[in-house]
Short mmCIF file of C-alpha atoms (C1' of nucleotides) in Angstrom, two decimals:
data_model
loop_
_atom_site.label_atom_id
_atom_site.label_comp_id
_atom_site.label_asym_id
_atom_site.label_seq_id
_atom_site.Cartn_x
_atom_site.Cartn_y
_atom_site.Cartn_z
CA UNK A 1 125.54 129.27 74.10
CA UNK A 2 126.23 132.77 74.00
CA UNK A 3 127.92 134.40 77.07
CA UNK A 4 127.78 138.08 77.26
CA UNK A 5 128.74 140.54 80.33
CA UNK A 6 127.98 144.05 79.56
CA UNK A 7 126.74 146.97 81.71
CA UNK A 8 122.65 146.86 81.21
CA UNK A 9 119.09 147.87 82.51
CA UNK A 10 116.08 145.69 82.33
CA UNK A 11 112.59 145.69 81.89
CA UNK A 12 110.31 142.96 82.25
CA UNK A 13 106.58 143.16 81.98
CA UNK A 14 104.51 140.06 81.75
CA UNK A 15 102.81 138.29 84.97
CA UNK A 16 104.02 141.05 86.55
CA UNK A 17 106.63 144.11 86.02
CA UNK A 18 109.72 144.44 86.99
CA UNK A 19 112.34 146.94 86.56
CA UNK A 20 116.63 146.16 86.77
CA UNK A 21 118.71 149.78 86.76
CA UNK A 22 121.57 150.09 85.28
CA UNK A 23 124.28 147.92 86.40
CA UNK A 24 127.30 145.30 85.18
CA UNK A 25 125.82 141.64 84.09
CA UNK A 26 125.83 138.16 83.17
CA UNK A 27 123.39 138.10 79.58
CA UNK A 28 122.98 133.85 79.32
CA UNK A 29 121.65 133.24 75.50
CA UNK A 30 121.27 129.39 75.58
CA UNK A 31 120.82 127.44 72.28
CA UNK A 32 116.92 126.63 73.39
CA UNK A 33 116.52 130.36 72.80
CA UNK A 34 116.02 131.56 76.53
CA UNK A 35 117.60 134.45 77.67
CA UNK A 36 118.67 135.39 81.48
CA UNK A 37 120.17 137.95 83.46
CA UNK A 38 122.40 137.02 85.93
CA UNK A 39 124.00 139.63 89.05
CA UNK A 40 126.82 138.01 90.66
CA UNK A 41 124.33 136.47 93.32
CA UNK A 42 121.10 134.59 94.13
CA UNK A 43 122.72 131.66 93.35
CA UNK A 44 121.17 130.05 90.09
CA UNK A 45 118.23 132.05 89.96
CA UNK A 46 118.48 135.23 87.10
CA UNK A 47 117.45 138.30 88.01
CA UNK A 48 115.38 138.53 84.89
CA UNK A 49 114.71 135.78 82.27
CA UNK A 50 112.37 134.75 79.08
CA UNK A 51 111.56 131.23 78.85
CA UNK A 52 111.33 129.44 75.01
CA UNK A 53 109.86 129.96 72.82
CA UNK A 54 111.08 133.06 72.14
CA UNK A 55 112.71 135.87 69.88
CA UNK A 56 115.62 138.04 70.47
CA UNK A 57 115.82 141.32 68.59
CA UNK A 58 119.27 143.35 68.78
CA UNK A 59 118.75 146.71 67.75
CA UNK A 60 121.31 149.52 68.40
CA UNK A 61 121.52 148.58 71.89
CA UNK A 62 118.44 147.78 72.75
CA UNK A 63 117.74 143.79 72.59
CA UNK A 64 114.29 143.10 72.81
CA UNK A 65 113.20 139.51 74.06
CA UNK A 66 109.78 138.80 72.98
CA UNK A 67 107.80 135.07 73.79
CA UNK A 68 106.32 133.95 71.29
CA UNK A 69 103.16 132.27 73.33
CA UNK A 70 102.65 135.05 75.62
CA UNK A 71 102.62 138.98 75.80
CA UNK A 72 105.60 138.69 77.87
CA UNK A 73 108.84 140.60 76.97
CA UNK A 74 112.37 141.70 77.89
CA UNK A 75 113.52 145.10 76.90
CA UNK A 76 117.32 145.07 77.79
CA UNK A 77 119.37 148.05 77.38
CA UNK A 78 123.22 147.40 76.55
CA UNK A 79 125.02 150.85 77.86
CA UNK A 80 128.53 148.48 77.23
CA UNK A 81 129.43 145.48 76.27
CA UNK A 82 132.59 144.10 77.97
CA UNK A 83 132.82 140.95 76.89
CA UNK A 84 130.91 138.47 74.17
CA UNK A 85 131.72 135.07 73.41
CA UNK A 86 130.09 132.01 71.59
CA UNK A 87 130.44 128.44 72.54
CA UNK A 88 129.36 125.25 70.43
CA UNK A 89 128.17 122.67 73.28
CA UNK A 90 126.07 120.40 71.29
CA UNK A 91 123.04 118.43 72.79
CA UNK A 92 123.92 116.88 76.51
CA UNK A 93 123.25 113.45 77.41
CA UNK A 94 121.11 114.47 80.09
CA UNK A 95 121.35 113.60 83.71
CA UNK A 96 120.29 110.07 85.83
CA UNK A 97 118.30 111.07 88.79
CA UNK A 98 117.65 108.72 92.28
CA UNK A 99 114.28 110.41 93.62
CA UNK A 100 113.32 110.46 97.41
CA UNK A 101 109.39 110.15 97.29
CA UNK A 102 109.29 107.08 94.80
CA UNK A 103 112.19 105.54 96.79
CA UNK A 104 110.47 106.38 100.12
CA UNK A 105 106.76 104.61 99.05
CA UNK A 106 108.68 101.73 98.00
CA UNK A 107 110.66 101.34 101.10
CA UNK A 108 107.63 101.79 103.01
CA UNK A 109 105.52 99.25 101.03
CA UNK A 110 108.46 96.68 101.71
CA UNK A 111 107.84 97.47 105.59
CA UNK A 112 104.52 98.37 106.47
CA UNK A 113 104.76 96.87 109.91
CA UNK A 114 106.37 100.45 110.13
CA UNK A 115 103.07 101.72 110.72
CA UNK A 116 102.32 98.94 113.38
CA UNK A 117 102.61 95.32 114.40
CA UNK A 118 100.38 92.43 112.31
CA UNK A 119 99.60 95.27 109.25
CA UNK A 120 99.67 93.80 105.59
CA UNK A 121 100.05 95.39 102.23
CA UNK A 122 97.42 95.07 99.98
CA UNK A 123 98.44 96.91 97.01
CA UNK A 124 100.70 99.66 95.85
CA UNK A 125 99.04 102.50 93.59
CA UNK A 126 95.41 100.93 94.21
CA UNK A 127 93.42 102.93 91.78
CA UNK A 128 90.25 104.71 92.33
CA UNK A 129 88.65 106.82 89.95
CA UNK A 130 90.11 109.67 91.36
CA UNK A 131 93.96 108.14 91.04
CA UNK A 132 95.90 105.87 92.66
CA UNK A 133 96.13 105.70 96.23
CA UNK A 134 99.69 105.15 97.19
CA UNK A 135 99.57 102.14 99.77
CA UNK A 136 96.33 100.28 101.02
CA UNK A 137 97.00 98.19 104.02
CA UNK A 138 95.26 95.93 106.79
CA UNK A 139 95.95 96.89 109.80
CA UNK A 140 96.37 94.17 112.58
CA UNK A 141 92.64 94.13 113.23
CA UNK A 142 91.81 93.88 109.43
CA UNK A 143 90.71 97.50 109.51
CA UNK A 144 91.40 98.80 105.59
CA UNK A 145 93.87 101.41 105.95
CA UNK A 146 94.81 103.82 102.94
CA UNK A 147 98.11 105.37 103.38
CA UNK A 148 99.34 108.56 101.05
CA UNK A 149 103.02 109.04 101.12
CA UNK A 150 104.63 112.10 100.93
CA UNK A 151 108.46 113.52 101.69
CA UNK A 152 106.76 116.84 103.11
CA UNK A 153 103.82 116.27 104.78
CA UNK A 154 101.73 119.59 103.97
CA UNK A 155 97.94 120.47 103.86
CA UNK A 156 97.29 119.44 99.63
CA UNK A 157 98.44 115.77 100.90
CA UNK A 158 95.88 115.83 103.68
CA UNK A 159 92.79 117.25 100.86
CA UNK A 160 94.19 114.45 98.46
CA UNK A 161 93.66 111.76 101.13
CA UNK A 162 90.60 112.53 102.00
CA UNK A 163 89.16 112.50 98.50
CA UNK A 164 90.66 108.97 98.63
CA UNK A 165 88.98 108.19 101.89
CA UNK A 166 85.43 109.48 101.00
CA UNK A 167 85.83 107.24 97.78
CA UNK A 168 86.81 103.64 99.17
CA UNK A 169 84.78 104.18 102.64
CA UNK A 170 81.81 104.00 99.65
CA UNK A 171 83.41 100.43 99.02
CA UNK A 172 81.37 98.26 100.92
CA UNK A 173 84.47 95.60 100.63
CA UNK A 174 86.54 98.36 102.14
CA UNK A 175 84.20 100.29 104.56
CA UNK A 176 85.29 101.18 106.79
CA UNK A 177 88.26 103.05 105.49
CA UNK A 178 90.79 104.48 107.85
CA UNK A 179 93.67 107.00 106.89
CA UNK A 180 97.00 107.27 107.44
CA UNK A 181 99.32 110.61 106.62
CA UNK A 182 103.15 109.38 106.51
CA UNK A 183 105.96 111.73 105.64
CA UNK A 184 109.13 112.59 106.33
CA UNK A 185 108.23 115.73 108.29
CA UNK A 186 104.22 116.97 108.51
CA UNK A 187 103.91 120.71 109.00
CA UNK A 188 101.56 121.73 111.81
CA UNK A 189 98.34 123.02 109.69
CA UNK A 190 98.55 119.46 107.93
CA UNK A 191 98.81 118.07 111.04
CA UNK A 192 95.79 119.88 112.28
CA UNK A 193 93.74 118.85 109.10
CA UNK A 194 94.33 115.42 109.65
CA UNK A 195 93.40 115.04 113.18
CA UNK A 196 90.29 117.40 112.42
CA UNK A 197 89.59 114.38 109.70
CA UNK A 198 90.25 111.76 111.63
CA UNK A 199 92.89 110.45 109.96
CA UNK A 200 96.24 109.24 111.44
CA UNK A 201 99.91 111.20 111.32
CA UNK A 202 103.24 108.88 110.86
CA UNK A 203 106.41 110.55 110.54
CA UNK A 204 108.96 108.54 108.66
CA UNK A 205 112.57 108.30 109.37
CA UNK A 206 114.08 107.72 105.81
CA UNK A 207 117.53 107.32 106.59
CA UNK A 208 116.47 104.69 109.44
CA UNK A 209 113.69 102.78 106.89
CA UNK A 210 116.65 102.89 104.26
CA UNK A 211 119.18 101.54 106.53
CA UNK A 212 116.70 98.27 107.65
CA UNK A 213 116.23 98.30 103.73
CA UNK A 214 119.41 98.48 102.20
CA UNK A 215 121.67 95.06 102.76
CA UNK A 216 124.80 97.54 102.30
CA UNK A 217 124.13 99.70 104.95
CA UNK A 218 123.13 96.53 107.60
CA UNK A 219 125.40 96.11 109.95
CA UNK A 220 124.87 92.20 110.35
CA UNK B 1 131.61 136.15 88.50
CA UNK B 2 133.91 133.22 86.69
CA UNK B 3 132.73 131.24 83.57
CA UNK B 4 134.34 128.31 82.26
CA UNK B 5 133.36 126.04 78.98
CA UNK B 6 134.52 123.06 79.67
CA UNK B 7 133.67 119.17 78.95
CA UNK B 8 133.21 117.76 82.22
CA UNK B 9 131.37 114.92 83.72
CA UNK B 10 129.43 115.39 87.61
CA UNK B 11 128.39 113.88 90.34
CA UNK B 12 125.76 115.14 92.64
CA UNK B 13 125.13 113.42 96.21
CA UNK B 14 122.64 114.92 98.94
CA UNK B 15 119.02 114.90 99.07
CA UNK B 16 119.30 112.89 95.83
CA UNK B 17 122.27 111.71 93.70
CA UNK B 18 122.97 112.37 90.41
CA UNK B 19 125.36 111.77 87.42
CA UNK B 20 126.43 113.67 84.54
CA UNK B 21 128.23 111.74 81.91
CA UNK B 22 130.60 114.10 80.27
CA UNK B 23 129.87 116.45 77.94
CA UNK B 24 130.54 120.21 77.05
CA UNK B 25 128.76 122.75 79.73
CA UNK B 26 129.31 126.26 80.87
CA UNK B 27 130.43 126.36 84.51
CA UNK B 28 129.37 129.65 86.73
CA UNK B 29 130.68 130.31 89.91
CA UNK B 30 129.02 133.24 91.33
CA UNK B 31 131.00 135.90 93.87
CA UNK B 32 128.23 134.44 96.33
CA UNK B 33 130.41 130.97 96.68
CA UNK B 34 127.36 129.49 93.96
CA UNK B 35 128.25 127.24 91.61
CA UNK B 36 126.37 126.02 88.30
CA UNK B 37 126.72 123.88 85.60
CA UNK B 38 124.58 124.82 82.71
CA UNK B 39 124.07 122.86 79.62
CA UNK B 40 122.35 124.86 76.20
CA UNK B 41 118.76 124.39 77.08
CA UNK B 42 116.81 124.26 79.92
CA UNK B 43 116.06 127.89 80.15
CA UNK B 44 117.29 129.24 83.47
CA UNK B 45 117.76 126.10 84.86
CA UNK B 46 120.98 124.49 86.09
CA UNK B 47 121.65 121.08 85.23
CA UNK B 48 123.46 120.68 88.82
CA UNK B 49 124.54 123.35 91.12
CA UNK B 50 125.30 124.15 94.88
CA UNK B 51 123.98 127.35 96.82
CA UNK B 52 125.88 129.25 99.00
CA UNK B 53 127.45 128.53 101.38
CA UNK B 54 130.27 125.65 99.86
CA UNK B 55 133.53 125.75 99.05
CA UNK B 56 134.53 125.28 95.90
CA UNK B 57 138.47 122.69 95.70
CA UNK B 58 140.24 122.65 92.12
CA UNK B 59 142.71 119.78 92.40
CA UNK B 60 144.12 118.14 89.04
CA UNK B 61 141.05 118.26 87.11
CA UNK B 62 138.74 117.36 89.84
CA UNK B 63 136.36 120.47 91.37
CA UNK B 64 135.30 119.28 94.25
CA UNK B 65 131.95 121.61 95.65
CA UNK B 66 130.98 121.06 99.26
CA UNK B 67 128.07 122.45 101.25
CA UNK B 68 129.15 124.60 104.10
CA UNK B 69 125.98 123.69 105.67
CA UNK B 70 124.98 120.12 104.96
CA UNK B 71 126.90 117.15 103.39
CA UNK B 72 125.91 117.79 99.51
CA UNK B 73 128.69 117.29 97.36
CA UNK B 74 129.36 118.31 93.86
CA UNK B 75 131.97 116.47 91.84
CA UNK B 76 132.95 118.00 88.57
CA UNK B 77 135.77 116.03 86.70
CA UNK B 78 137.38 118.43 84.19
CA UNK B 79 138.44 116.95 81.13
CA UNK B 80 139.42 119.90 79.27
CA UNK B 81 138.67 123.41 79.49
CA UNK B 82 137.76 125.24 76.78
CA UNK B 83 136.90 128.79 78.02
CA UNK B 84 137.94 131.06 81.37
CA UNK B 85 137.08 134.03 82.11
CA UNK B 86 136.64 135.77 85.27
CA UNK B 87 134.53 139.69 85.72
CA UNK B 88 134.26 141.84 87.86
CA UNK B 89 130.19 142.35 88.12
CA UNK B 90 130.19 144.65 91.31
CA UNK B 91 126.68 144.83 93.77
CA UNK B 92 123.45 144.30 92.05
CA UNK B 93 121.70 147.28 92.72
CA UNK B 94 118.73 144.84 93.00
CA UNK B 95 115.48 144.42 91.04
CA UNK B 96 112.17 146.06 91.86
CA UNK B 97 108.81 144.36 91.42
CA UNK B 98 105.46 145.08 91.01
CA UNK B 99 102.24 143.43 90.39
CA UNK B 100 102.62 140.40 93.06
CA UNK B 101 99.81 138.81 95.11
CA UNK B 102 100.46 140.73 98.20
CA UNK B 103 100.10 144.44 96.21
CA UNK B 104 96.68 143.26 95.19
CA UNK B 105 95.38 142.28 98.61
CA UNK B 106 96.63 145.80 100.16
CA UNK B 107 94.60 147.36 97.22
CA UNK B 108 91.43 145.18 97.45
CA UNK B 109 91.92 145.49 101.53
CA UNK B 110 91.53 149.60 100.85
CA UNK B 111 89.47 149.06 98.19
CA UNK B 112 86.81 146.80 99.75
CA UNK B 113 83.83 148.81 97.90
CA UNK B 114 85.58 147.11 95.14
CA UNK B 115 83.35 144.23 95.93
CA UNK B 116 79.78 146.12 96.14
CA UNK B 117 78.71 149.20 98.17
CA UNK B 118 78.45 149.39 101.74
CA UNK B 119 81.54 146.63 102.15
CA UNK B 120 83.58 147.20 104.66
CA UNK B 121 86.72 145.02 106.05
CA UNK B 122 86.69 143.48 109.49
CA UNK B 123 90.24 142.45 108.94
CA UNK B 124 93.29 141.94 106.57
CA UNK B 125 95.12 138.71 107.14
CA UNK B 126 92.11 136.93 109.89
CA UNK B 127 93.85 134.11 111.76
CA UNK B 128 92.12 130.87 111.82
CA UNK B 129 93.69 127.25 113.38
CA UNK B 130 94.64 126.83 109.46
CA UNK B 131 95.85 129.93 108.04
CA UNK B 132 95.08 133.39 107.85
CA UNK B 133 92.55 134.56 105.78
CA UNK B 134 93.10 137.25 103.37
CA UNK B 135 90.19 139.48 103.96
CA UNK B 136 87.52 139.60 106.32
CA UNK B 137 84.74 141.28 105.17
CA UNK B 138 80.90 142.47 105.99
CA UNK B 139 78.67 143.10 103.15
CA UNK B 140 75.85 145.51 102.85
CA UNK B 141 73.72 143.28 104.92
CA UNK B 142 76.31 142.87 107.34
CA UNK B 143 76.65 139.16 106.98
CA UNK B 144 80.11 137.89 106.89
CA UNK B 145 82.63 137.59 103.81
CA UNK B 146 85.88 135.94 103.59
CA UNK B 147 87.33 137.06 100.26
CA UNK B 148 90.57 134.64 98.97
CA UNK B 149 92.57 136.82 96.73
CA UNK B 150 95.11 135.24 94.18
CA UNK B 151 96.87 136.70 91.15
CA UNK B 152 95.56 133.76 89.63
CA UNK B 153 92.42 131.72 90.36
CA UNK B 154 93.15 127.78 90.35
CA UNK B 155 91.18 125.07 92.00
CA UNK B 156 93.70 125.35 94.77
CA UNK B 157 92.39 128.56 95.77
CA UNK B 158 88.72 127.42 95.90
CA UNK B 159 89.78 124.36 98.32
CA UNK B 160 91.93 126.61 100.48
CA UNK B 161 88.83 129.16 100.81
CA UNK B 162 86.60 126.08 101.39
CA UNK B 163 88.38 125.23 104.43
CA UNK B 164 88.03 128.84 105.57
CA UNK B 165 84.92 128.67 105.54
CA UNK B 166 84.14 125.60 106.83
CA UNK B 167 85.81 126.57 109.89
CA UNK B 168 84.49 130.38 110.04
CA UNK B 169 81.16 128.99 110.04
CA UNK B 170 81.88 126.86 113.32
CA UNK B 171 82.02 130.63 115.06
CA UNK B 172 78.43 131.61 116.11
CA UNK B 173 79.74 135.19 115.88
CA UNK B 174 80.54 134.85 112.34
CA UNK B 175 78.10 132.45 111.03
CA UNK B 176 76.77 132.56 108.37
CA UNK B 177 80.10 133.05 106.38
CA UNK B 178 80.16 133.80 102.66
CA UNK B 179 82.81 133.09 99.97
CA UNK B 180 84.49 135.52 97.67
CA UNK B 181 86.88 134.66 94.97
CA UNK B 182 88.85 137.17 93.94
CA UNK B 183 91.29 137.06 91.04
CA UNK B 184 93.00 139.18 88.22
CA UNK B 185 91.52 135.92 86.36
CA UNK B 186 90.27 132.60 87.21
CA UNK B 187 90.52 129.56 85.50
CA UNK B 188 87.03 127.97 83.93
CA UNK B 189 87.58 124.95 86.37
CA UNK B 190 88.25 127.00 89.61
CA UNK B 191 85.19 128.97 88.80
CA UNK B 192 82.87 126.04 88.41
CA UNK B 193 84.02 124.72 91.67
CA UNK B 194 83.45 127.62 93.32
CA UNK B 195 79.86 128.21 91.85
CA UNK B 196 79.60 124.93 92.98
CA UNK B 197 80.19 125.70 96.36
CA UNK B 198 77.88 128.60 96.49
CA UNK B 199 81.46 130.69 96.59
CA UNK B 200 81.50 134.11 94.60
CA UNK B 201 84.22 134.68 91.83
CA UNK B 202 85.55 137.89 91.06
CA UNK B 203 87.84 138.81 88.12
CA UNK B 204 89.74 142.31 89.60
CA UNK B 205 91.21 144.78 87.43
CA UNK B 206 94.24 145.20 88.53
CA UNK B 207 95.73 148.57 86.33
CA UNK B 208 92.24 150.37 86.51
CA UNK B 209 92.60 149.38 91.22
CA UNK B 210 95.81 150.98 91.03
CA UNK B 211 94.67 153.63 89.18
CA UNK B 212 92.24 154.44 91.56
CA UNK B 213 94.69 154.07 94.58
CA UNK B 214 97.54 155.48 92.99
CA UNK B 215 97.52 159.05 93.19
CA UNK B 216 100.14 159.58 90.87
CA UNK B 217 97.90 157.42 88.41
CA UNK B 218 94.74 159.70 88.71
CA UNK B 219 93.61 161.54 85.65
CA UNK B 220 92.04 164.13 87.75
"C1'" DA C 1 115.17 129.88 114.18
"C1'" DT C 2 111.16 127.89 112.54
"C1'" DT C 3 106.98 127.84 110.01
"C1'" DT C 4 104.03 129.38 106.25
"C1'" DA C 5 102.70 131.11 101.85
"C1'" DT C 6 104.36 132.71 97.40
"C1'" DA C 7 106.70 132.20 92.88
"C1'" DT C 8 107.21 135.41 86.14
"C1'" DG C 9 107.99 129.20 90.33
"C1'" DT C 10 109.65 125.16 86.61
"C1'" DC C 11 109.08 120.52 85.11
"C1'" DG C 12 107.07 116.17 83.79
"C1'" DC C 13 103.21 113.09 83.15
"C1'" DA C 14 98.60 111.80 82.06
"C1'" DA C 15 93.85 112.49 80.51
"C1'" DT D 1 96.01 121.71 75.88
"C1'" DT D 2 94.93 121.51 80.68
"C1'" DG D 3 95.23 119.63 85.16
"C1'" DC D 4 97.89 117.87 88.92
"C1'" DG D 5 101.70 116.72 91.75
"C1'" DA D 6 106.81 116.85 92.70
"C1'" DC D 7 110.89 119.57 93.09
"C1'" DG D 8 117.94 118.96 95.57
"C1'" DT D 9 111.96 123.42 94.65
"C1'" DA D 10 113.97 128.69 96.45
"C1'" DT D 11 112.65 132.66 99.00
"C1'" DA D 12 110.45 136.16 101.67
"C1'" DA D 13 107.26 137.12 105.40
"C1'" DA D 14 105.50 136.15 109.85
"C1'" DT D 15 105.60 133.83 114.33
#
DNA sequence: ATTTATATGTCGCAA
DNA sequence: TTGCGACGTATAAAT
């Protein structure tokens, strides 16, 4: 990993063009060959940045960051360089991540009386030719009920459902098929969708579903 | 802007949690309160980090990074520091763009001819229940278009200007309502779809539109 | 402040 | 390779 801070402009031209005038900045040369321009704000995000595979060219202060895939490139022009270091880091271990929506379907599998009194699971992932569907129930009246899961309830989930709906309503050991949106929070123009489609809106508490869940967080 | 090498092991705990086993990294803390820990790949891409607002808490080899805002927590145990530098990066002067999705629906908008002769727009950004639509049009004939403009065609695009549609042709005012897909390319898939649909696809030159808008870009 | 659409989104997985 | 969905998405625009 390369670290330099020099004063620089930038162009960028690729999916679209942008231009960076002249100013101090954070050059990020990692050993996957990317290349980023940092300002001393936006958080994480560069200001400017070439994804791998690519090639950088130093040539009497111009560096010239070209991808290798794509016509995409990153003229950089060094007016000073203030500081320039290398550092060895060798490969990481990688991180160990808990997800929320794989966590969440699972929770809600293990209680679908969440949706309502007498309801059954009958499968987890039940496939269709379409992909899995992420919870098909029976409702208390022994209604089949598919269920898609989402953290963020938004108008692609609603689309994706209803594929799944059209194809198990053809199911005559399904038909008829009801639908049921559940997520976290469900953004108006989802919400909208769904009702429009007939199909029901459940928004989950995860901390709540967590704490009936998890034995460590009971408080009997 | 501060930049430390140092080998380190973290723990991440909000909307997920996450663990780090320790290993050589770059830290960045940002003037904007950001910090990020960076291993040698990933492009851009932090391994961990936490926006602004936090506060950032060296005690005895333990950085402790909390979120001003929420409970997120960032727990960085130092085990030996390698590199620290500190700079002095001043204000960005910023980065200016061109070429995004809303540039080519003000040009199309003014450039509705773009589409055939006689066109002209009803409106730029037509509400409906579900979103705006990006143009409404009438052809030569006077019958309704809504046009869907994206840098980009994908499926997504088609379904979004499905639902349009679908909806537009509910209004006896409107009805009948035609499609138009317009793109500075579209994907095979998205265009079969839309042919499918009885939707229009059209790839838009985006250099020779701004030539013709652009005064400055005028040969004569 | 909240909601919505965009992003040089990026990333990972499966067909 | 392409398609598709998730992301600690982040971020800007519009209500």
């Amino acid at each position: 990993m390369r670290l330099v801070i020099a004063r620089c402009q930038v162009d960028y031209a690729g999916r679209l063009t942008a231009h960076l005038p002249m100013a101090t900045r954070l050059i990020l040369i990692k050993a996957d060959g990317s290349v980023s321009v940092h300002a001393d704000d936006r958080a994480y995000k560069p200001l400017n940045w070439m994804s791998p595979p690519c090639t950088l060219v130093e040539d009497d202060g111009v560096w010239t960051v070209q991808s290798t895939k794509t016509d995409d490139s990153l003229v950089i022009g060094i007016e000073e360089i203030l500081h320039d270091s290398s550092h060895d880091l060798g490969v990481d271990p990688g991180l160990v991540k808990d997800g929320v929506e794989a966590h969440l379907q699972q929770l809600l599998a293990e209680n679908v009386e969440t949706f309502g009194a007498g309801w059954r699971l009958v499968r987890r992932e039940y496939p269709t030719p379409i992909g899995p569907v992420d919870l098909l129930c029976r409702d208390e009246a022994g209604t089949t009920v598919a269920v898609e899961v989402k953290r963020r309830g938004e108008i692609d989930g609603v689309e994706q459902l209803s594929r799944y709906l059209e194809l198990l309503d053809r199911d005559p050991q399904l038909s008829p098929v009801r639908g049921v949106f559940a997520a976290q929070e469900i953004r108006p123009q989802a919400r909208t969708l769904a009702n429009d489609r007939g199909i029901s809106c459940v928004t989950v508490d995860y901390d709540a579903l967590r704490g009936v869940d998890d034995p460590s967080e009971r408080l009997f």
